[in-house]
CSV table of N, CA and C in Angstrom, one decimal:
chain,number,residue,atom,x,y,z
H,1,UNK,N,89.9,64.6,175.9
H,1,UNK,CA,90.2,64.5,174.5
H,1,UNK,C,91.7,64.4,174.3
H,2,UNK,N,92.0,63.5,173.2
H,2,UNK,CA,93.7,63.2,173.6
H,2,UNK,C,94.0,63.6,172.1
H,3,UNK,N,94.8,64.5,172.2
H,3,UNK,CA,95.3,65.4,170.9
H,3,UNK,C,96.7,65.1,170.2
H,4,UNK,N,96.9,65.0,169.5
H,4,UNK,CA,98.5,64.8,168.7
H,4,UNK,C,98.8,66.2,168.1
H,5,UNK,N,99.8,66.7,168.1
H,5,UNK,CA,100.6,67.7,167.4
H,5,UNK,C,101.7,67.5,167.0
H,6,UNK,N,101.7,67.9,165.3
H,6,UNK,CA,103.4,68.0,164.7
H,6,UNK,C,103.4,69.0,164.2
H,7,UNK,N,104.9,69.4,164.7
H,7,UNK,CA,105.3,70.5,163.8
H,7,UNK,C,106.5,70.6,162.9
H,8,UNK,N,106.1,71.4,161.8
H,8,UNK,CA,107.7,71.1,161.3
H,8,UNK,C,107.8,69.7,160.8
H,9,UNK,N,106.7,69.1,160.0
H,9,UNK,CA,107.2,67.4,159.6
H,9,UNK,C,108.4,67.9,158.2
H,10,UNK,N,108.6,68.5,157.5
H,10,UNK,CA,109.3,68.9,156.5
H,10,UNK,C,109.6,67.4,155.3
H,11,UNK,N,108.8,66.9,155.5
H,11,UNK,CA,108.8,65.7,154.7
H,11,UNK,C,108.5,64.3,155.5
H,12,UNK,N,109.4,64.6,156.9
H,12,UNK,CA,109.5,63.4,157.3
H,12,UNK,C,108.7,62.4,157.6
H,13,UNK,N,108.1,61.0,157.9
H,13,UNK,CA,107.5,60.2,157.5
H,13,UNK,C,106.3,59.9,159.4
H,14,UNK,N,107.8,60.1,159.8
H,14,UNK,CA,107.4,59.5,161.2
H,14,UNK,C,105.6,60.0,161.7
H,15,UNK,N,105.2,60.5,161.9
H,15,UNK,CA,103.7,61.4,162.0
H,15,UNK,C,102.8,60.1,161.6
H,16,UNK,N,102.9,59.2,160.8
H,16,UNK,CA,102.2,58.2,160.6
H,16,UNK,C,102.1,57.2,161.7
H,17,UNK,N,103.4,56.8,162.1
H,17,UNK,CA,103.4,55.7,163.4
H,17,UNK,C,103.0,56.4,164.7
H,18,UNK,N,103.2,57.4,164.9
H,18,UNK,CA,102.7,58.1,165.9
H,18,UNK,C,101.1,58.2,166.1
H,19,UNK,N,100.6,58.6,164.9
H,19,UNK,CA,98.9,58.8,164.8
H,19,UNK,C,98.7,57.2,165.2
H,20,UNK,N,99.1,56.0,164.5
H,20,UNK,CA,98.6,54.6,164.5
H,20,UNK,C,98.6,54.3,165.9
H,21,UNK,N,99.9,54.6,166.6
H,21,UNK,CA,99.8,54.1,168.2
H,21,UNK,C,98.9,55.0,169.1
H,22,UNK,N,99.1,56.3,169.0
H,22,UNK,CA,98.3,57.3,169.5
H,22,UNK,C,97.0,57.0,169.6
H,23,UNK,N,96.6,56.4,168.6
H,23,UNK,CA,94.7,57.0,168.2
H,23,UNK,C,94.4,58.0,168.6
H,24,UNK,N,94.4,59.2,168.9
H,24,UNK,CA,94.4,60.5,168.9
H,24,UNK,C,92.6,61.1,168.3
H,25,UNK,N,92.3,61.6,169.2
H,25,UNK,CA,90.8,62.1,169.1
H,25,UNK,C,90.9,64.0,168.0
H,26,UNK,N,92.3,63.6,168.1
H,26,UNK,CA,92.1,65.2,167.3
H,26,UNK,C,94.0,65.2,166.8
H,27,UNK,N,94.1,65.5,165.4
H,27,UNK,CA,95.8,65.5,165.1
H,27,UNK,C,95.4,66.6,164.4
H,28,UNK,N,97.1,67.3,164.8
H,28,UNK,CA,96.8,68.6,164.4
H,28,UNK,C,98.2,68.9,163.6
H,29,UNK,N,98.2,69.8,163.0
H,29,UNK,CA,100.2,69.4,162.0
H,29,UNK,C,100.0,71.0,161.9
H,30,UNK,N,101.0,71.5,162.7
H,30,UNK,CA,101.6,73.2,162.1
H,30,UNK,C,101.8,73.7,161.3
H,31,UNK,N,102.1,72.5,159.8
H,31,UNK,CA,102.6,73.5,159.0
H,31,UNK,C,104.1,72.8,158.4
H,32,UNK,N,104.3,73.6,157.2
H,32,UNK,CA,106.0,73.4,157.1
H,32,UNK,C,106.0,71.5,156.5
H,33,UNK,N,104.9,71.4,156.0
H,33,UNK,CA,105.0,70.1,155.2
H,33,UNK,C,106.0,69.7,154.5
H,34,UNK,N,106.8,70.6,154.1
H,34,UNK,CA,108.0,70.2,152.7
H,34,UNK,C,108.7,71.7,153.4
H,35,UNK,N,110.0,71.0,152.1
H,35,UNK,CA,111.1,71.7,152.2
H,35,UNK,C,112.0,71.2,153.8
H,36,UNK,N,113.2,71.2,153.7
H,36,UNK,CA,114.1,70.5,154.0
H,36,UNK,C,115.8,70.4,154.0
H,37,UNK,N,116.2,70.3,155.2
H,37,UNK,CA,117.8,70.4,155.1
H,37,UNK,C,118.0,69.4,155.2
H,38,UNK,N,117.5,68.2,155.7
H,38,UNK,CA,117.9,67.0,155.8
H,38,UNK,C,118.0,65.9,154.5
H,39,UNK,N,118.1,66.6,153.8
H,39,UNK,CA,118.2,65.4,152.5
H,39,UNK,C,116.9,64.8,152.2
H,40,UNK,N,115.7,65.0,152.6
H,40,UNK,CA,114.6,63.8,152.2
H,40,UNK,C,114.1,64.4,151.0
H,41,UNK,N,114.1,63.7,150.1
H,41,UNK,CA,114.2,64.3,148.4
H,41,UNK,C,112.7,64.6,148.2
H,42,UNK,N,112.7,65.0,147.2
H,42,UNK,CA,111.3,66.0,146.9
H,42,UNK,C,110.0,65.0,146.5
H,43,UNK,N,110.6,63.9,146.0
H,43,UNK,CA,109.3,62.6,145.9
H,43,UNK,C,108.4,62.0,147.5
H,44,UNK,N,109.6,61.8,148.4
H,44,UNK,CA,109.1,61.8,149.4
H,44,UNK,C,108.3,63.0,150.0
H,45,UNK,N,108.8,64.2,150.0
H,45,UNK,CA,108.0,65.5,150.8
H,45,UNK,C,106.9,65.0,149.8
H,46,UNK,N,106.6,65.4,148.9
H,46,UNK,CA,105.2,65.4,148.1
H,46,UNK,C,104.6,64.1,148.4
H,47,UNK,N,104.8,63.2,148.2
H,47,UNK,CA,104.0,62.0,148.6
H,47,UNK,C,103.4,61.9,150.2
H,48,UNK,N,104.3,62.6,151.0
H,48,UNK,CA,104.2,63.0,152.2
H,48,UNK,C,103.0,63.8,152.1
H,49,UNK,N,103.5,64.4,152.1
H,49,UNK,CA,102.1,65.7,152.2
H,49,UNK,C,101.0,65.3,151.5
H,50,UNK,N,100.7,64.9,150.3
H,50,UNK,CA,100.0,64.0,149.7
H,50,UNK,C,98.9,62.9,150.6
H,51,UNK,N,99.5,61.8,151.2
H,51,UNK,CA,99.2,61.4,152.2
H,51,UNK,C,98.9,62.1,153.6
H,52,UNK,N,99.3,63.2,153.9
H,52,UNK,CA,98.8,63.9,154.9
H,52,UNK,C,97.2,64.7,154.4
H,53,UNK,N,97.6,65.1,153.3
H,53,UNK,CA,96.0,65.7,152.4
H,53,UNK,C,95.0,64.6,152.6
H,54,UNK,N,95.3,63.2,151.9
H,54,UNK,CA,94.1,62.3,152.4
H,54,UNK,C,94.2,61.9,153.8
H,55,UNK,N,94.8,61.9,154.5
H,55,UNK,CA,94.7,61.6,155.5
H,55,UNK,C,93.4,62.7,156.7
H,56,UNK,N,93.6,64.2,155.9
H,56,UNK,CA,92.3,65.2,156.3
H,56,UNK,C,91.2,64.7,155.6
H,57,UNK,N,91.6,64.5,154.2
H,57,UNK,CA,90.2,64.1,153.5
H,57,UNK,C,89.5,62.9,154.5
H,58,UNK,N,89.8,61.9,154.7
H,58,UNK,CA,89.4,60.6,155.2
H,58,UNK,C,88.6,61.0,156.8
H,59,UNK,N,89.4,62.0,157.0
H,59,UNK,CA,89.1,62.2,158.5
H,59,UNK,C,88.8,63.8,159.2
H,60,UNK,N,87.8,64.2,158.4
H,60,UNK,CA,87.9,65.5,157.8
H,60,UNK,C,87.6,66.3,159.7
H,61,UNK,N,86.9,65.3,160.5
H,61,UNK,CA,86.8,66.1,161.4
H,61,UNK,C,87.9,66.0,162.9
H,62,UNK,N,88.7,64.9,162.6
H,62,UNK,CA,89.8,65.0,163.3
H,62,UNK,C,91.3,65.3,162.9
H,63,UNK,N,90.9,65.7,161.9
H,63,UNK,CA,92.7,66.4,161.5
H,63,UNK,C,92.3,67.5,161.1
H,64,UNK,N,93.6,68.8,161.4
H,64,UNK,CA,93.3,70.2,161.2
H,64,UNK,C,94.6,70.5,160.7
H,65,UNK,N,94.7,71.2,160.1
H,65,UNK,CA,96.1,70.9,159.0
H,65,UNK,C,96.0,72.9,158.8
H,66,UNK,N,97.6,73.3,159.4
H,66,UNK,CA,97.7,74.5,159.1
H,66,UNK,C,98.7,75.0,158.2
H,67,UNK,N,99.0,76.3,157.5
H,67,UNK,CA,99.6,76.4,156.6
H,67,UNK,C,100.8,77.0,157.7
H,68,UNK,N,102.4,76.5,156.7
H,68,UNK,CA,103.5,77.4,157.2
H,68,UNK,C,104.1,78.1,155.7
H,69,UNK,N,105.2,78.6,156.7
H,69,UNK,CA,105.8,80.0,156.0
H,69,UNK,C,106.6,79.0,154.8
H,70,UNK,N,107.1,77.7,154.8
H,70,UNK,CA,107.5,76.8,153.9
H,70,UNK,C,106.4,76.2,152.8
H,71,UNK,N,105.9,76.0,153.2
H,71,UNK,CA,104.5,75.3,152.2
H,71,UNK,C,104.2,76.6,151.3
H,72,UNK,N,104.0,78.0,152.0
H,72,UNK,CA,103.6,79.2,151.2
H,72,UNK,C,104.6,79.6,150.1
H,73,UNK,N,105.5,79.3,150.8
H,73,UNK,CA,106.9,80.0,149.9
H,73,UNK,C,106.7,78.6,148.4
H,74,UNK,N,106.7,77.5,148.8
H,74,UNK,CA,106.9,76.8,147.3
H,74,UNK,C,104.8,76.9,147.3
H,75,UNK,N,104.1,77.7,147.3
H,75,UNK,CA,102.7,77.7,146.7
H,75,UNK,C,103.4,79.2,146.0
H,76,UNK,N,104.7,79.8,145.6
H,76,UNK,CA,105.0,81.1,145.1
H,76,UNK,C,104.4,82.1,145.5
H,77,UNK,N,104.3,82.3,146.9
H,77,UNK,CA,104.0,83.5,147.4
H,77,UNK,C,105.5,84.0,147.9
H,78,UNK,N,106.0,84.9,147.4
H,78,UNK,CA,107.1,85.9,147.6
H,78,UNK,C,107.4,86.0,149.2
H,79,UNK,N,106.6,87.1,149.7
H,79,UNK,CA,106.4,87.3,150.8
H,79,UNK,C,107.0,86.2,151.8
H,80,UNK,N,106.7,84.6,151.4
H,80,UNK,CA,107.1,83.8,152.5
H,80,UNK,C,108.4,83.1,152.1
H,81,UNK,N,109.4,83.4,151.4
H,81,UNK,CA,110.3,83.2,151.3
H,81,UNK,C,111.3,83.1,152.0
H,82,UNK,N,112.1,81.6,152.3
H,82,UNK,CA,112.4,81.5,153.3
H,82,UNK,C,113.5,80.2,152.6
H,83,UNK,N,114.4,79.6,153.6
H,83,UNK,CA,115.5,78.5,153.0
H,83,UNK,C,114.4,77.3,152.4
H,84,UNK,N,115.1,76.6,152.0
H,84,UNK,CA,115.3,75.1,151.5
H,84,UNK,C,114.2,75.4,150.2
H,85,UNK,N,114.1,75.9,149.2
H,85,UNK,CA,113.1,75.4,148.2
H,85,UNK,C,113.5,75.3,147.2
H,86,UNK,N,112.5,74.0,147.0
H,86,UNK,CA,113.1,73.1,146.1
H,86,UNK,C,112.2,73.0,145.0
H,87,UNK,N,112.5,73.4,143.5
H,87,UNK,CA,111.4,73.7,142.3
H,87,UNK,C,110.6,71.9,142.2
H,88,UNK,N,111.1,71.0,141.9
H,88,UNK,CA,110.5,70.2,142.1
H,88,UNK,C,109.4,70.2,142.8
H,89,UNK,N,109.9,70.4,144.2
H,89,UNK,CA,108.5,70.7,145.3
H,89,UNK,C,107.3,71.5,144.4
H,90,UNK,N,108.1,72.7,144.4
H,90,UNK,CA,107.1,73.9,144.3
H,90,UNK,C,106.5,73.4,142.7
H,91,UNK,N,106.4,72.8,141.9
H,91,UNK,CA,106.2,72.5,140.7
H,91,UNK,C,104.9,71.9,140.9
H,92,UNK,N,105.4,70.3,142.2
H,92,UNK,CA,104.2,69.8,142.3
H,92,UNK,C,103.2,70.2,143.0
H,93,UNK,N,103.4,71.8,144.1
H,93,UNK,CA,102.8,72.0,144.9
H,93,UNK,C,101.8,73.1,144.1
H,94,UNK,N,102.3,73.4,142.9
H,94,UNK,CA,101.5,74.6,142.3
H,94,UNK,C,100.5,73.8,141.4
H,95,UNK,N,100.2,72.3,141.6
H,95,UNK,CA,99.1,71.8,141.0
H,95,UNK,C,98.7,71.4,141.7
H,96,UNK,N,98.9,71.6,143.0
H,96,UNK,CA,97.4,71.0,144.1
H,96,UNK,C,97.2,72.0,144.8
H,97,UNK,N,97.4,73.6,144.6
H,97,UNK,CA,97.6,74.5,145.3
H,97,UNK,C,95.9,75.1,145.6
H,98,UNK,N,95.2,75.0,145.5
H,98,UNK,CA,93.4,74.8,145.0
H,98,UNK,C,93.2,74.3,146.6
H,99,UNK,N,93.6,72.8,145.6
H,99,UNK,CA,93.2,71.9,147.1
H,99,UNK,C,94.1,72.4,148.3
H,100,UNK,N,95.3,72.9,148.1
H,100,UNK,CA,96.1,73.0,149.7
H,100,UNK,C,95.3,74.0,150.1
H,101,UNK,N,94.9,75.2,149.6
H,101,UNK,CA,94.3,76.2,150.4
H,101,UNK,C,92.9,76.1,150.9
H,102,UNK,N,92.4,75.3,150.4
H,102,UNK,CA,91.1,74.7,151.0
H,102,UNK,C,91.2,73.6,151.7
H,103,UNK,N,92.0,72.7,151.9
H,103,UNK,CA,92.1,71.8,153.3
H,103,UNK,C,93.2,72.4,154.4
H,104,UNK,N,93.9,73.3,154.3
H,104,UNK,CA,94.2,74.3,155.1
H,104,UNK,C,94.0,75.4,155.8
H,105,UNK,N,94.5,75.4,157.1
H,105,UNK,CA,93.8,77.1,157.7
H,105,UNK,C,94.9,78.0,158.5
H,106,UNK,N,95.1,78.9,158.7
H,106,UNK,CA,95.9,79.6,159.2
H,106,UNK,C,96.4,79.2,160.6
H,107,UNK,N,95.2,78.9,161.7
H,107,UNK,CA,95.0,78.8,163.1
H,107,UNK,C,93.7,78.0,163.5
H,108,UNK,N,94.0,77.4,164.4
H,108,UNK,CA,93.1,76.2,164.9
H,108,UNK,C,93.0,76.4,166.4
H,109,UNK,N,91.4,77.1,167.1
H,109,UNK,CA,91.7,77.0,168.7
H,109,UNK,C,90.4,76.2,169.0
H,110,UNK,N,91.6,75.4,170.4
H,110,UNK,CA,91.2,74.3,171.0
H,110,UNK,C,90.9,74.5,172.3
H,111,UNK,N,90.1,74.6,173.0
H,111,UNK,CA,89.3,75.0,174.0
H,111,UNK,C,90.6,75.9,174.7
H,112,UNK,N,90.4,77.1,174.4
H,112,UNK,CA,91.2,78.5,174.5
H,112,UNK,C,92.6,78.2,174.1
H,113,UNK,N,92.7,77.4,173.4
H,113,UNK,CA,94.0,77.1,173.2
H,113,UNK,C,94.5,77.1,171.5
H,114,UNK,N,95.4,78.7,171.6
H,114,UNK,CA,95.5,79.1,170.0
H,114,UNK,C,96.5,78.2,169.5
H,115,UNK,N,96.1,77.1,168.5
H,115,UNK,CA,97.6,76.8,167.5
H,115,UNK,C,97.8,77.5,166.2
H,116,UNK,N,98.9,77.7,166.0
H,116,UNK,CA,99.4,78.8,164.8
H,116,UNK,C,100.5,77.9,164.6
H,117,UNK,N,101.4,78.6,162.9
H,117,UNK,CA,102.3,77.8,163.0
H,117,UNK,C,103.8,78.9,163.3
H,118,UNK,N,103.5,79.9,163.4
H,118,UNK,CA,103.9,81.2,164.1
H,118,UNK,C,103.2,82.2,165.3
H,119,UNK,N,103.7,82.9,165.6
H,119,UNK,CA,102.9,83.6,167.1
H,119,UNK,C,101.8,84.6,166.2
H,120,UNK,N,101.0,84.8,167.3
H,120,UNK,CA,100.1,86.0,166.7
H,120,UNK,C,100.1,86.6,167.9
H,121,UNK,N,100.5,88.3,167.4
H,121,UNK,CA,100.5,89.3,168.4
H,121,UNK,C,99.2,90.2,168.7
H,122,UNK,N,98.7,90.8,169.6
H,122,UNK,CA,97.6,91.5,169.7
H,122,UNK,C,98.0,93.1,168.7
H,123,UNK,N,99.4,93.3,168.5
H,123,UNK,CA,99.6,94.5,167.6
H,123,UNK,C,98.9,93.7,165.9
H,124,UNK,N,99.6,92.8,165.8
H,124,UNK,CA,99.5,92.2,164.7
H,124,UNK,C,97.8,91.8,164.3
H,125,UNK,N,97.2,91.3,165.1
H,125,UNK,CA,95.8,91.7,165.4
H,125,UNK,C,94.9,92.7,164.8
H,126,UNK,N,95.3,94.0,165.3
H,126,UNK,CA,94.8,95.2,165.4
H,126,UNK,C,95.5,95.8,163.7
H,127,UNK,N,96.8,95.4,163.1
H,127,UNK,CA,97.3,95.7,162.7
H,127,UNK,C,96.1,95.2,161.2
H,128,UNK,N,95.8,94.0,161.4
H,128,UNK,CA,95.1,93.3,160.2
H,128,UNK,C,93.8,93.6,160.3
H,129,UNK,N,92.9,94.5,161.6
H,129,UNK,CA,91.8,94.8,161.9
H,129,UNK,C,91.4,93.7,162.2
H,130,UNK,N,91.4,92.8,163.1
H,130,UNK,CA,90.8,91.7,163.6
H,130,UNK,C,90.4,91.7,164.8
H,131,UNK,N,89.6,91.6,165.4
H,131,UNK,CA,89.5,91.2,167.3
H,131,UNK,C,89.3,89.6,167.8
H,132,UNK,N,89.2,89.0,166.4
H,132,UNK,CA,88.9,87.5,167.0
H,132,UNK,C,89.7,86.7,166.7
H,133,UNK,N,90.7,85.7,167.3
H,133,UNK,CA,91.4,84.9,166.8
H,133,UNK,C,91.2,84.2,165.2
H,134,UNK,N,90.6,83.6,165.7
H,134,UNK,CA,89.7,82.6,164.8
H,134,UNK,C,89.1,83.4,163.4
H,135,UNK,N,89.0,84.4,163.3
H,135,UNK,CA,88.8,85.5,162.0
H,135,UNK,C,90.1,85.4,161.0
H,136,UNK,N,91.0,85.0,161.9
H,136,UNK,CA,92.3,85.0,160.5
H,136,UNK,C,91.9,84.0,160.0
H,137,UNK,N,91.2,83.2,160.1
H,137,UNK,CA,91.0,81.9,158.7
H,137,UNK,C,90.5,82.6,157.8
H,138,UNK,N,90.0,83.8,157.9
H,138,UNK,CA,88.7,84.3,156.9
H,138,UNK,C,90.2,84.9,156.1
H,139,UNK,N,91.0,85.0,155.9
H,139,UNK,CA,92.0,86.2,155.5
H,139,UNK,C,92.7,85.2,154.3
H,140,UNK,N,92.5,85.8,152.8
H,140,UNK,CA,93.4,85.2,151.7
H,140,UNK,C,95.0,85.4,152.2
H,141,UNK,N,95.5,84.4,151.9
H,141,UNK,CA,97.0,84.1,151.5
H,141,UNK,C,97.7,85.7,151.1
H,142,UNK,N,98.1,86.6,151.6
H,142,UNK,CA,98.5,88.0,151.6
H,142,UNK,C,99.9,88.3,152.5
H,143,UNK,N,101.3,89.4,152.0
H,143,UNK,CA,102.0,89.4,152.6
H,143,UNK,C,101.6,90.2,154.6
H,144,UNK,N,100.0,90.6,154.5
H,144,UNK,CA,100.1,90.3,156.0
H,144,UNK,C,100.6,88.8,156.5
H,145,UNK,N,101.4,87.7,155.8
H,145,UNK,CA,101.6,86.8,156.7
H,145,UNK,C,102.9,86.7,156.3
H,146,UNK,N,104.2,87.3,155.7
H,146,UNK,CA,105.1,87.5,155.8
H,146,UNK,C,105.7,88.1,157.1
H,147,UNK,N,107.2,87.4,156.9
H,147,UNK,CA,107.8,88.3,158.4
H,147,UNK,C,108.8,88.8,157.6
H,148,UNK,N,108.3,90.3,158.0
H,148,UNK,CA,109.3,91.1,157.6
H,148,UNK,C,109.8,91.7,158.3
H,149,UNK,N,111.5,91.8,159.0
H,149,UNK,CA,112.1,92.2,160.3
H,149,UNK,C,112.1,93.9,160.2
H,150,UNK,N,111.8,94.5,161.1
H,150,UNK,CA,111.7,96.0,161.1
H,150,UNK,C,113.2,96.0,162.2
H,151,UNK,N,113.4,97.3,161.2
H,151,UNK,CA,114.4,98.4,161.7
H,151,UNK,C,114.1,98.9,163.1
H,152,UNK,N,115.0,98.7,164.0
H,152,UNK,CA,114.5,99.3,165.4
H,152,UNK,C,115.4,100.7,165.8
H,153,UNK,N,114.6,101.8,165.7
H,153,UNK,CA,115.3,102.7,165.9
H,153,UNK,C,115.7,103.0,167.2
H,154,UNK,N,117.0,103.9,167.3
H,154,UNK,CA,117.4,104.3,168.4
H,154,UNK,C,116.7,104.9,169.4
């Protein structure tokens, strides 16, 4: 099975020519759809992502489309608040925010093989009461998916 992975497209376009040459039996995108240091203005991210949405719709069983800490942050979840956001984005992302959390999933595993679009730890695990990877899909949009840096004491 020949797989494609991106991460981190933050607007960018490229992921299209790649899938086209590729033909790819399974594409899979980490996350972090929009938002941006590189200048690619907020028409493009959204049209971007846009086209990446039909691009799952069309192909519902070979693209797996995960959520990141950027995409959450402009869907106004606090918790994932993080650089580059841009109200434009998040304006348009708060009317397709329905559809983003229902063509989106937290984690995607591929014959033992966990993709996230951050690590998942066995504390973090135990912490959300979970024993199965694949159970954090079941889990609403909650600051269990914030990173919040702890104090490390002496």
């Amino acid at each position: 099975m020949k797989i494609v992975v991106f991460g981190d497209i933050h607007g960018r376009l490229e992921w299209y020519d790649v899938v086209q040459q590729e033909n790819p039996d399974l594409t899979i995108f980490l996350g972090d759809y929009v938002s941006t240091h590189e200048g690619i203005s907020a028409d493009q991210q959204c049209g971007n992502l846009e086209d990446i949405l039909n691009f799952k719709q069309e192909y519902p069983d070979k693209v797996i489309l995960l959520r990141g800490n950027h995409d959450m942050q402009h869907l106004g979840y606090s918790w994932a608040e993080c650089s580059g956001l841009n109200r434009v984005v998040q304006d348009w992302m708060m009317t397709i925010k329905d559809r983003f959390l229902e063509m989106t999933q937290w984690v995607h595993v591929q014959d033992s093989i966990v993709f996230s679009h951050a690590g998942i730890s066995k504390v973090w695990m135990q912490n959300v009461g979970l024993d199965n990877v694949e159970d954090i899909n079941t889990l609403e949009p909650s600051e269990k998916f914030g990173f919040w840096p702890c104090k490390l004491s002496d």
